[in-house]
mmCIF file of C-alpha atoms and ligand atoms in Angstrom:
data_model
loop_
_atom_site.group_PDB
_atom_site.id
_atom_site.type_symbol
_atom_site.label_atom_id
_atom_site.label_comp_id
_atom_site.label_asym_id
_atom_site.label_seq_id
_atom_site.Cartn_x
_atom_site.Cartn_y
_atom_site.Cartn_z
ATOM 1 C CA MET A 195 0.207 0.176 -0.098
ATOM 2 C CA HIS A 196 2.898 2.379 1.039
ATOM 3 C CA GLN A 197 4.932 1.038 -1.806
ATOM 4 C CA GLU A 198 2.180 2.148 -4.482
ATOM 5 C CA LYS A 199 1.823 5.705 -3.010
ATOM 6 C CA ILE A 200 5.738 6.286 -2.525
ATOM 7 C CA GLU A 201 6.363 4.906 -6.516
ATOM 8 C CA ALA A 202 3.419 7.007 -7.957
ATOM 9 C CA ILE A 203 5.062 10.135 -6.135
ATOM 10 C CA LYS A 204 8.421 9.567 -7.328
ATOM 11 C CA SER A 205 7.203 9.207 -11.305
ATOM 12 C CA ALA A 206 5.066 12.158 -10.102
ATOM 13 C CA ILE A 207 8.405 13.996 -9.199
ATOM 14 C CA SER A 208 10.524 12.961 -12.036
ATOM 15 C CA ALA A 209 8.098 14.147 -14.233
ATOM 16 C CA ALA A 210 7.885 17.483 -12.729
ATOM 17 C CA GLU A 211 8.638 20.732 -14.777
ATOM 18 C CA ALA A 212 8.791 24.549 -14.122
ATOM 19 C CA GLY A 213 9.347 26.836 -16.531
ATOM 20 C CA ASN A 214 8.903 30.090 -14.385
ATOM 21 C CA GLU A 215 9.218 31.140 -10.413
ATOM 22 C CA ASP A 216 5.001 30.440 -9.952
ATOM 23 C CA GLU A 217 5.964 26.948 -11.144
ATOM 24 C CA LEU A 218 8.621 26.387 -8.992
ATOM 25 C CA GLU A 219 6.194 27.641 -6.428
ATOM 26 C CA ALA A 220 4.388 25.036 -7.189
ATOM 27 C CA TYR A 221 6.413 22.499 -7.311
ATOM 28 C CA ARG A 222 7.773 23.492 -3.619
ATOM 29 C CA MET A 223 4.414 23.324 -2.194
ATOM 30 C CA LYS A 224 3.753 19.692 -3.954
ATOM 31 C CA PHE A 225 6.913 18.317 -2.880
ATOM 32 C CA ILE A 226 8.948 19.984 -0.516
ATOM 33 C CA SER A 227 7.152 21.955 2.259
ATOM 34 C CA LYS A 228 5.669 20.018 5.190
ATOM 35 C CA LYS A 229 2.105 20.085 3.792
ATOM 36 C CA SER A 230 3.662 18.498 1.014
ATOM 37 C CA VAL A 231 3.177 14.854 -0.310
ATOM 38 C CA VAL A 232 5.948 14.117 0.900
ATOM 39 C CA GLY A 233 5.989 16.028 4.377
ATOM 40 C CA GLU A 234 2.659 13.352 4.511
ATOM 41 C CA LEU A 235 4.751 10.812 3.921
ATOM 42 C CA PHE A 236 6.795 11.506 6.881
ATOM 43 C CA ALA A 237 4.033 12.893 9.100
ATOM 44 C CA GLU A 238 2.473 8.821 8.502
ATOM 45 C CA MET A 239 5.396 7.770 10.237
ATOM 46 C CA ARG A 240 3.805 7.666 13.655
ATOM 47 C CA ASN A 241 0.952 4.596 12.030
ATOM 48 C CA ILE A 242 3.898 2.772 11.029
ATOM 49 C CA PRO A 243 4.324 -0.634 12.977
ATOM 50 C CA ASN A 244 7.737 -0.700 15.133
ATOM 51 C CA GLU A 245 9.306 -3.380 12.979
ATOM 52 C CA GLN A 246 8.097 -1.117 9.774
ATOM 53 C CA LYS A 247 9.715 1.781 11.054
ATOM 54 C CA LYS A 248 13.114 1.105 9.699
ATOM 55 C CA GLU A 249 11.860 -0.018 6.146
ATOM 56 C CA TYR A 250 9.528 2.899 6.016
ATOM 57 C CA GLY A 251 12.079 5.559 6.789
ATOM 58 C CA GLN A 252 14.845 4.603 4.531
ATOM 59 C CA LEU A 253 12.105 4.717 1.548
ATOM 60 C CA VAL A 254 10.977 8.099 2.552
ATOM 61 C CA ASN A 255 14.395 9.717 2.540
ATOM 62 C CA GLU A 256 15.242 8.491 -0.961
ATOM 63 C CA VAL A 257 11.778 10.362 -1.908
ATOM 64 C CA LYS A 258 12.951 13.338 0.027
ATOM 65 C CA GLN A 259 16.005 13.360 -1.381
ATOM 66 C CA MET A 260 14.214 12.693 -4.846
ATOM 67 C CA ALA A 261 12.546 16.051 -4.061
ATOM 68 C CA ASP A 262 15.530 18.419 -3.399
ATOM 69 C CA GLU A 263 17.337 17.212 -5.927
ATOM 70 C CA LYS A 264 14.872 17.656 -8.533
ATOM 71 C CA PHE A 265 14.128 20.972 -7.050
ATOM 72 C CA GLN A 266 17.835 22.466 -7.173
ATOM 73 C CA GLU A 267 17.402 21.218 -10.857
ATOM 74 C CA LEU A 268 14.180 23.370 -11.624
ATOM 75 C CA ILE A 269 15.765 26.246 -9.962
ATOM 76 C CA ASP A 270 18.808 25.886 -11.864
ATOM 77 C CA GLN A 271 16.477 25.424 -15.287
ATOM 78 C CA VAL A 272 14.467 28.485 -14.428
ATOM 79 C CA ASN A 273 17.764 30.982 -13.941
ATOM 80 C CA GLN A 274 18.954 29.911 -17.030
ATOM 81 C CA ALA A 275 16.022 30.473 -18.973
ATOM 82 C CA LYS A 276 15.619 33.667 -16.974
ATOM 83 C CA LYS A 277 19.610 35.137 -18.437
ATOM 84 C CA GLN A 278 18.415 33.788 -22.151
ATOM 85 C CA THR A 279 15.469 35.862 -21.863
ATOM 86 C CA LYS A 280 17.136 38.848 -20.015
ATOM 87 C CA SER A 281 19.537 39.246 -23.383
ATOM 88 C CA PHE A 282 16.699 39.463 -25.837
ATOM 89 C CA ASP A 283 14.849 41.772 -23.494
ATOM 90 C CA GLN A 284 17.111 44.851 -24.522
ATOM 91 C CA ASP A 285 16.071 47.129 -27.226
ATOM 92 C CA LEU A 286 18.346 46.389 -30.569
ATOM 93 C CA THR A 287 17.357 49.290 -32.003
ATOM 94 C CA LEU A 288 18.940 51.885 -29.760
ATOM 95 C CA PRO A 289 22.402 53.173 -31.046
ATOM 96 C CA ALA A 290 25.407 51.989 -29.745
ATOM 97 C CA THR A 291 27.645 53.267 -27.049
ATOM 98 C CA ASN A 292 30.582 54.759 -28.254
ATOM 99 C CA VAL A 293 33.967 52.905 -28.034
ATOM 100 C CA ALA A 294 37.242 55.104 -27.581
ATOM 101 C CA ALA A 295 38.995 54.254 -31.013
ATOM 102 C CA GLY A 296 42.146 56.184 -31.452
ATOM 103 C CA GLY A 297 42.833 57.518 -35.281
ATOM 104 C CA ILE A 298 45.786 57.217 -37.128
ATOM 105 C CA HIS A 299 48.030 60.162 -37.558
ATOM 106 C CA PRO A 300 47.496 62.177 -40.899
ATOM 107 C CA LEU A 301 50.950 61.821 -41.378
ATOM 108 C CA THR A 302 50.377 58.206 -41.687
ATOM 109 C CA SER A 303 47.446 58.256 -43.211
ATOM 110 C CA THR A 304 48.989 60.455 -45.944
ATOM 111 C CA ARG A 305 52.016 58.241 -46.292
ATOM 112 C CA GLN A 306 49.788 54.945 -46.653
ATOM 113 C CA ARG A 307 48.406 56.456 -49.330
ATOM 114 C CA ILE A 308 51.454 57.649 -51.293
ATOM 115 C CA ILE A 309 52.616 54.043 -50.899
ATOM 116 C CA GLU A 310 49.248 52.747 -52.152
ATOM 117 C CA ILE A 311 48.966 55.219 -54.974
ATOM 118 C CA PHE A 312 52.631 53.972 -56.005
ATOM 119 C CA GLU A 313 52.569 50.373 -55.250
ATOM 120 C CA ARG A 314 49.871 50.187 -58.302
ATOM 121 C CA ILE A 315 51.966 51.339 -60.833
ATOM 122 C CA GLY A 316 54.429 48.675 -60.165
ATOM 123 C CA PHE A 317 56.873 50.796 -57.405
ATOM 124 C CA ASN A 318 58.511 48.537 -54.321
ATOM 125 C CA LEU A 319 59.002 50.095 -50.800
ATOM 126 C CA SER A 320 62.520 50.819 -49.330
ATOM 127 C CA GLU A 321 64.245 52.552 -46.346
ATOM 128 C CA GLY A 322 67.728 53.345 -45.824
ATOM 129 C CA PRO A 323 69.337 54.686 -42.064
ATOM 130 C CA GLU A 324 68.843 57.976 -40.570
ATOM 131 C CA ILE A 325 72.316 58.587 -39.443
ATOM 132 C CA GLU A 326 74.004 58.728 -42.774
ATOM 133 C CA ASP A 327 77.767 58.985 -43.915
ATOM 134 C CA ASP A 328 78.663 61.782 -46.509
ATOM 135 C CA TRP A 329 78.564 59.332 -49.264
ATOM 136 C CA HIS A 330 75.180 58.212 -49.500
ATOM 137 C CA ASN A 331 73.854 61.865 -48.285
ATOM 138 C CA PHE A 332 76.338 64.052 -50.392
ATOM 139 C CA THR A 333 78.803 62.654 -52.316
ATOM 140 C CA ALA A 334 77.570 59.803 -54.263
ATOM 141 C CA LEU A 335 74.545 62.150 -54.848
ATOM 142 C CA ASN A 336 77.320 64.449 -56.827
ATOM 143 C CA PHE A 337 77.341 67.115 -54.768
ATOM 144 C CA PRO A 338 80.873 68.747 -54.853
ATOM 145 C CA GLU A 339 83.417 68.703 -51.643
ATOM 146 C CA ASN A 340 83.299 71.996 -50.215
ATOM 147 C CA HIS A 341 80.589 73.253 -52.611
ATOM 148 C CA PRO A 342 78.560 75.622 -51.554
ATOM 149 C CA ALA A 343 75.111 73.295 -52.764
ATOM 150 C CA ARG A 344 75.792 71.256 -49.272
ATOM 151 C CA GLU A 345 74.823 74.849 -47.600
ATOM 152 C CA MET A 346 71.844 74.155 -49.485
ATOM 153 C CA GLN A 347 70.614 71.726 -46.671
ATOM 154 C CA ASP A 348 71.050 73.016 -43.602
ATOM 155 C CA THR A 349 73.004 69.564 -41.615
ATOM 156 C CA PHE A 350 72.931 68.585 -38.111
ATOM 157 C CA PHE A 351 76.695 66.828 -38.524
ATOM 158 C CA LEU A 352 78.335 64.752 -35.674
ATOM 159 C CA GLU A 353 80.780 67.517 -33.860
ATOM 160 C CA LYS A 354 83.525 64.718 -33.323
ATOM 161 C CA ASN A 355 82.901 63.154 -36.927
ATOM 162 C CA PRO A 356 81.909 65.328 -39.553
ATOM 163 C CA ASP A 357 81.467 62.183 -41.974
ATOM 164 C CA VAL A 358 78.583 61.051 -40.157
ATOM 165 C CA ALA A 359 75.304 63.307 -40.315
ATOM 166 C CA LEU A 360 71.932 63.182 -40.174
ATOM 167 C CA ARG A 361 70.164 62.353 -43.384
ATOM 168 C CA THR A 362 68.788 65.305 -44.606
ATOM 169 C CA HIS A 363 66.512 64.136 -47.501
ATOM 170 C CA THR A 364 65.556 60.761 -48.487
ATOM 171 C CA SER A 365 67.764 60.472 -51.825
ATOM 172 C CA SER A 366 70.352 58.801 -49.780
ATOM 173 C CA VAL A 367 68.296 55.902 -50.001
ATOM 174 C CA GLN A 368 68.537 56.046 -54.046
ATOM 175 C CA VAL A 369 71.866 55.736 -53.760
ATOM 176 C CA ARG A 370 71.951 52.439 -51.251
ATOM 177 C CA VAL A 371 69.522 50.919 -53.532
ATOM 178 C CA MET A 372 71.343 51.736 -56.818
ATOM 179 C CA GLU A 373 74.336 50.087 -55.352
ATOM 180 C CA ASN A 374 72.548 47.156 -54.289
ATOM 181 C CA GLN A 375 70.119 46.511 -57.128
ATOM 182 C CA LYS A 376 70.592 46.056 -60.853
ATOM 183 C CA PRO A 377 67.829 47.793 -63.169
ATOM 184 C CA PRO A 378 65.203 47.770 -63.572
ATOM 185 C CA ILE A 379 64.548 49.327 -60.506
ATOM 186 C CA ARG A 380 61.416 51.520 -59.199
ATOM 187 C CA THR A 381 61.528 52.297 -56.006
ATOM 188 C CA LEU A 382 59.534 54.550 -53.247
ATOM 189 C CA SER A 383 61.219 55.205 -50.172
ATOM 190 C CA PRO A 384 59.540 57.218 -47.670
ATOM 191 C CA GLY A 385 61.533 58.382 -43.917
ATOM 192 C CA ARG A 386 62.008 60.767 -41.575
ATOM 193 C CA VAL A 387 64.529 63.423 -42.271
ATOM 194 C CA TYR A 388 66.520 66.536 -40.329
ATOM 195 C CA ARG A 389 67.425 69.971 -41.550
ATOM 196 C CA ASN A 390 69.015 72.421 -39.085
ATOM 197 C CA GLU A 391 66.116 74.784 -39.222
ATOM 198 C CA ALA A 392 63.944 77.264 -36.866
ATOM 199 C CA ILE A 393 60.832 75.613 -36.290
ATOM 200 C CA SER A 394 58.024 77.661 -37.726
ATOM 201 C CA ALA A 395 54.713 77.157 -39.194
ATOM 202 C CA ARG A 396 56.334 76.346 -42.296
ATOM 203 C CA ALA A 397 59.513 74.884 -41.437
ATOM 204 C CA HIS A 398 60.615 71.893 -38.915
ATOM 205 C CA CYS A 399 63.934 70.393 -37.916
ATOM 206 C CA ILE A 400 62.466 66.824 -38.146
ATOM 207 C CA PHE A 401 60.178 66.232 -41.185
ATOM 208 C CA HIS A 402 59.418 63.180 -43.755
ATOM 209 C CA GLN A 403 60.069 62.647 -47.346
ATOM 210 C CA VAL A 404 59.365 60.042 -49.833
ATOM 211 C CA GLU A 405 61.583 59.933 -52.439
ATOM 212 C CA GLY A 406 60.898 57.676 -55.523
ATOM 213 C CA LEU A 407 63.656 56.351 -58.119
ATOM 214 C CA TYR A 408 62.978 55.291 -61.471
ATOM 215 C CA VAL A 409 65.903 53.507 -63.601
ATOM 216 C CA ASP A 410 65.741 51.503 -66.645
ATOM 217 C CA GLU A 411 66.493 51.785 -70.360
ATOM 218 C CA ASN A 412 65.119 54.941 -72.244
ATOM 219 C CA VAL A 413 63.566 55.864 -69.440
ATOM 220 C CA GLY A 414 62.957 59.771 -70.076
ATOM 221 C CA PHE A 415 61.182 62.694 -69.210
ATOM 222 C CA ALA A 416 57.974 62.092 -70.112
ATOM 223 C CA ASP A 417 57.874 58.744 -67.775
ATOM 224 C CA LEU A 418 58.477 61.141 -64.607
ATOM 225 C CA LYS A 419 55.805 63.368 -65.800
ATOM 226 C CA ASN A 420 53.469 61.407 -66.347
ATOM 227 C CA THR A 421 54.319 59.335 -63.643
ATOM 228 C CA LEU A 422 53.360 62.325 -61.417
ATOM 229 C CA TYR A 423 50.344 63.413 -63.070
ATOM 230 C CA HIS A 424 48.855 60.202 -62.345
ATOM 231 C CA PHE A 425 49.954 60.522 -58.390
ATOM 232 C CA ALA A 426 48.677 64.293 -57.924
ATOM 233 C CA LYS A 427 45.372 63.195 -59.706
ATOM 234 C CA GLU A 428 44.977 60.074 -57.501
ATOM 235 C CA MET A 429 45.972 61.815 -54.173
ATOM 236 C CA PHE A 430 44.002 65.151 -54.753
ATOM 237 C CA GLY A 431 41.843 64.459 -56.816
ATOM 238 C CA ARG A 432 41.039 64.636 -61.032
ATOM 239 C CA GLU A 433 40.859 68.554 -61.288
ATOM 240 C CA THR A 434 44.132 68.543 -59.720
ATOM 241 C CA LYS A 435 46.557 70.344 -62.339
ATOM 242 C CA VAL A 436 50.707 69.533 -61.975
ATOM 243 C CA ARG A 437 53.423 72.300 -62.959
ATOM 244 C CA PHE A 438 56.758 71.472 -63.380
ATOM 245 C CA ARG A 439 59.751 74.813 -62.607
ATOM 246 C CA PRO A 440 63.410 74.648 -63.614
ATOM 247 C CA SER A 441 65.297 74.043 -60.744
ATOM 248 C CA PHE A 442 68.661 72.764 -59.908
ATOM 249 C CA PHE A 443 69.609 69.756 -57.576
ATOM 250 C CA PRO A 444 73.380 68.054 -57.652
ATOM 251 C CA PHE A 445 71.906 64.596 -58.657
ATOM 252 C CA THR A 446 69.259 65.361 -61.103
ATOM 253 C CA GLU A 447 70.108 67.179 -64.655
ATOM 254 C CA PRO A 448 67.653 68.451 -65.822
ATOM 255 C CA SER A 449 65.760 69.183 -62.601
ATOM 256 C CA ALA A 450 62.065 70.506 -61.891
ATOM 257 C CA GLU A 451 60.032 71.940 -58.867
ATOM 258 C CA ILE A 452 57.093 69.986 -58.724
ATOM 259 C CA ASP A 453 53.368 72.313 -57.708
ATOM 260 C CA ILE A 454 50.146 71.549 -57.637
ATOM 261 C CA SER A 455 47.309 73.596 -58.601
ATOM 262 C CA CYS A 456 46.231 74.995 -54.740
ATOM 263 C CA LEU A 457 43.213 72.988 -53.675
ATOM 264 C CA ILE A 458 41.552 75.433 -51.528
ATOM 265 C CA CYS A 459 41.340 77.935 -53.795
ATOM 266 C CA GLY A 460 40.838 75.505 -56.924
ATOM 267 C CA GLY A 461 43.896 77.953 -58.659
ATOM 268 C CA LYS A 462 41.814 81.508 -57.986
ATOM 269 C CA GLY A 463 44.630 82.336 -55.530
ATOM 270 C CA CYS A 464 44.352 82.369 -51.421
ATOM 271 C CA ASN A 465 46.810 83.109 -49.035
ATOM 272 C CA VAL A 466 48.201 79.183 -48.965
ATOM 273 C CA CYS A 467 49.277 79.717 -52.524
ATOM 274 C CA LYS A 468 50.320 83.199 -51.463
ATOM 275 C CA GLY A 469 47.909 84.437 -54.463
ATOM 276 C CA SER A 470 50.033 82.302 -57.363
ATOM 277 C CA GLY A 471 47.294 79.426 -57.165
ATOM 278 C CA TRP A 472 50.131 76.692 -57.279
ATOM 279 C CA VAL A 473 52.078 75.002 -54.325
ATOM 280 C CA GLU A 474 54.895 73.320 -54.310
ATOM 281 C CA ILE A 475 55.134 69.700 -53.617
ATOM 282 C CA GLY A 476 58.194 68.590 -53.863
ATOM 283 C CA GLY A 477 61.362 68.708 -56.286
ATOM 284 C CA SER A 478 62.183 66.039 -59.026
ATOM 285 C CA GLY A 479 64.531 65.641 -62.299
ATOM 286 C CA MET A 480 66.572 62.931 -64.443
ATOM 287 C CA VAL A 481 68.807 61.375 -62.349
ATOM 288 C CA ASP A 482 72.262 62.830 -63.086
ATOM 289 C CA PRO A 483 74.597 60.677 -65.021
ATOM 290 C CA ASN A 484 77.191 60.821 -62.482
ATOM 291 C CA VAL A 485 75.043 59.243 -59.564
ATOM 292 C CA LEU A 486 74.609 56.601 -61.732
ATOM 293 C CA GLU A 487 78.126 55.809 -62.588
ATOM 294 C CA ASN A 488 79.114 56.639 -58.752
ATOM 295 C CA CYS A 489 76.506 53.506 -58.089
ATOM 296 C CA GLY A 490 77.905 51.039 -60.259
ATOM 297 C CA ILE A 491 75.299 51.680 -63.011
ATOM 298 C CA ASP A 492 75.976 52.158 -66.669
ATOM 299 C CA SER A 493 75.122 55.664 -67.967
ATOM 300 C CA LYS A 494 75.083 54.966 -71.196
ATOM 301 C CA LYS A 495 72.836 51.903 -71.243
ATOM 302 C CA TYR A 496 70.288 53.313 -68.489
ATOM 303 C CA THR A 497 68.942 56.634 -67.600
ATOM 304 C CA GLY A 498 66.346 57.626 -64.319
ATOM 305 C CA PHE A 499 64.246 59.634 -62.990
ATOM 306 C CA ALA A 500 63.807 60.231 -59.371
ATOM 307 C CA PHE A 501 61.723 63.061 -57.381
ATOM 308 C CA GLY A 502 61.798 63.741 -53.394
ATOM 309 C CA MET A 503 58.201 65.155 -51.550
ATOM 310 C CA GLY A 504 57.377 66.078 -48.157
ATOM 311 C CA ILE A 505 55.023 64.178 -46.704
ATOM 312 C CA GLU A 506 53.717 66.830 -44.247
ATOM 313 C CA ARG A 507 53.177 69.652 -47.347
ATOM 314 C CA ILE A 508 50.839 66.756 -48.460
ATOM 315 C CA ALA A 509 49.064 66.443 -45.355
ATOM 316 C CA MET A 510 48.681 70.070 -44.800
ATOM 317 C CA LEU A 511 47.036 70.367 -48.576
ATOM 318 C CA LYS A 512 45.200 67.179 -48.137
ATOM 319 C CA PHE A 513 43.486 67.865 -44.460
ATOM 320 C CA GLN A 514 43.799 72.076 -44.899
ATOM 321 C CA ILE A 515 46.304 72.104 -41.735
ATOM 322 C CA LYS A 516 47.897 75.269 -41.678
ATOM 323 C CA ASP A 517 50.784 74.948 -38.928
ATOM 324 C CA LEU A 518 53.461 72.332 -39.503
ATOM 325 C CA ARG A 519 53.947 71.895 -35.413
ATOM 326 C CA LEU A 520 50.423 70.447 -35.074
ATOM 327 C CA PHE A 521 51.663 67.410 -36.669
ATOM 328 C CA THR A 522 54.431 66.412 -33.620
ATOM 329 C CA GLU A 523 52.203 68.669 -30.656
ATOM 330 C CA ASN A 524 50.302 65.577 -29.960
ATOM 331 C CA ASP A 525 47.774 68.028 -29.391
ATOM 332 C CA VAL A 526 44.568 65.828 -28.565
ATOM 333 C CA ARG A 527 42.195 68.828 -29.757
ATOM 334 C CA PHE A 528 44.240 68.118 -33.281
ATOM 335 C CA LEU A 529 44.387 64.519 -32.817
ATOM 336 C CA ARG A 530 40.734 63.474 -32.193
ATOM 337 C CA GLN A 531 39.792 64.984 -35.226
ATOM 338 C CA PHE A 532 41.503 62.009 -36.961
ATOM 339 C CA ARG A 533 39.842 59.355 -35.134
ATOM 340 C CA PRO A 534 37.453 57.217 -37.478
ATOM 341 C CA MET A 535 33.366 58.605 -37.145
ATOM 342 C CA LEU A 536 31.785 55.969 -34.920
HETATM 343 N N1 LIG B 642 66.170 65.693 -52.624
HETATM 344 C C1 LIG B 642 66.014 66.841 -52.780
HETATM 345 C C2 LIG B 642 65.350 67.744 -51.278
HETATM 346 O O1 LIG B 642 65.357 67.030 -50.700
HETATM 347 C C3 LIG B 642 64.364 66.531 -53.418
HETATM 348 C C4 LIG B 642 65.223 65.547 -54.855
HETATM 349 C C5 LIG B 642 64.551 64.251 -54.691
HETATM 350 C C6 LIG B 642 64.737 66.369 -55.948
HETATM 351 C C7 LIG B 642 65.248 63.748 -56.083
HETATM 352 C C8 LIG B 642 65.314 65.419 -56.986
HETATM 353 C C9 LIG B 642 65.046 64.398 -57.028
HETATM 354 O O2 LIG B 642 64.817 68.969 -51.867
#
């Protein structure tokens, strides 16, 4: 008789389910509380004949344990379900909270963009040391010994050893590349350069250049012009015009300064272009045969062009930045403007 009742309670316990707090409470009332069916089994104890008390007690305790374990299981289930519904409770249409993200420094993004443009037309990347010797910075580049041309670039020399200096331009890298590679050479060398100049809105003692070099058979001035036309249009937009102005560099002959039409006023004349409608972005020219020979390249067989541009200059034009010093001051009000929009 008891046996049957107990078995029925056991199967009721194992079949029990609870999907929410109310059902949990119903389970508790039914199987756990004093007045529950299990409680009643305990109350029944006093009506059991003494010799059966032990056996009966064991059975009832088993049921009690089973009921408790099941209760714990159901509590866990309900909690788990609550957690899951909670994440769906949220309003998915609310705008996301802002994640504080860093931005890319304008000099870095400008440098990246320049590299990208030239890589697509077959230029590879090369780099050289910032601490240079006289040969790579000057002599190999056809700067005559003690010639005033060296004064053109106010150099930081090492006091104890005037053969060592901070490079004044990235042209030193073209020498290193030509010494180590055979034509055809098509290389781009971005990097930091140093000049002993007073710091102002337009000049700094540390800045960045990017050098381009193309050496092969039959390279002509038209190649130089077309390459730079392509660059200017990619960098600044289709409407941009390029102008070459005759100039002088010891390492190129003929040489030309590269100007682009002023992006600010569209060529009409403003204070950025000082009313001329043009702004200078760098120098260029056909590599002087002496330089090719200095680097072990046969100047009868090969010709080349080179150009050098200021990365700060290009970034200033691109982002309309009026003061060069902003690039290195790390003022967050300036830098924040280059953070990605979130
Ligand atoms: N090295 C030159 C400068 O710093 C720029 C330049 C590079 C000119 C290559 C011609 C060819 O002013």
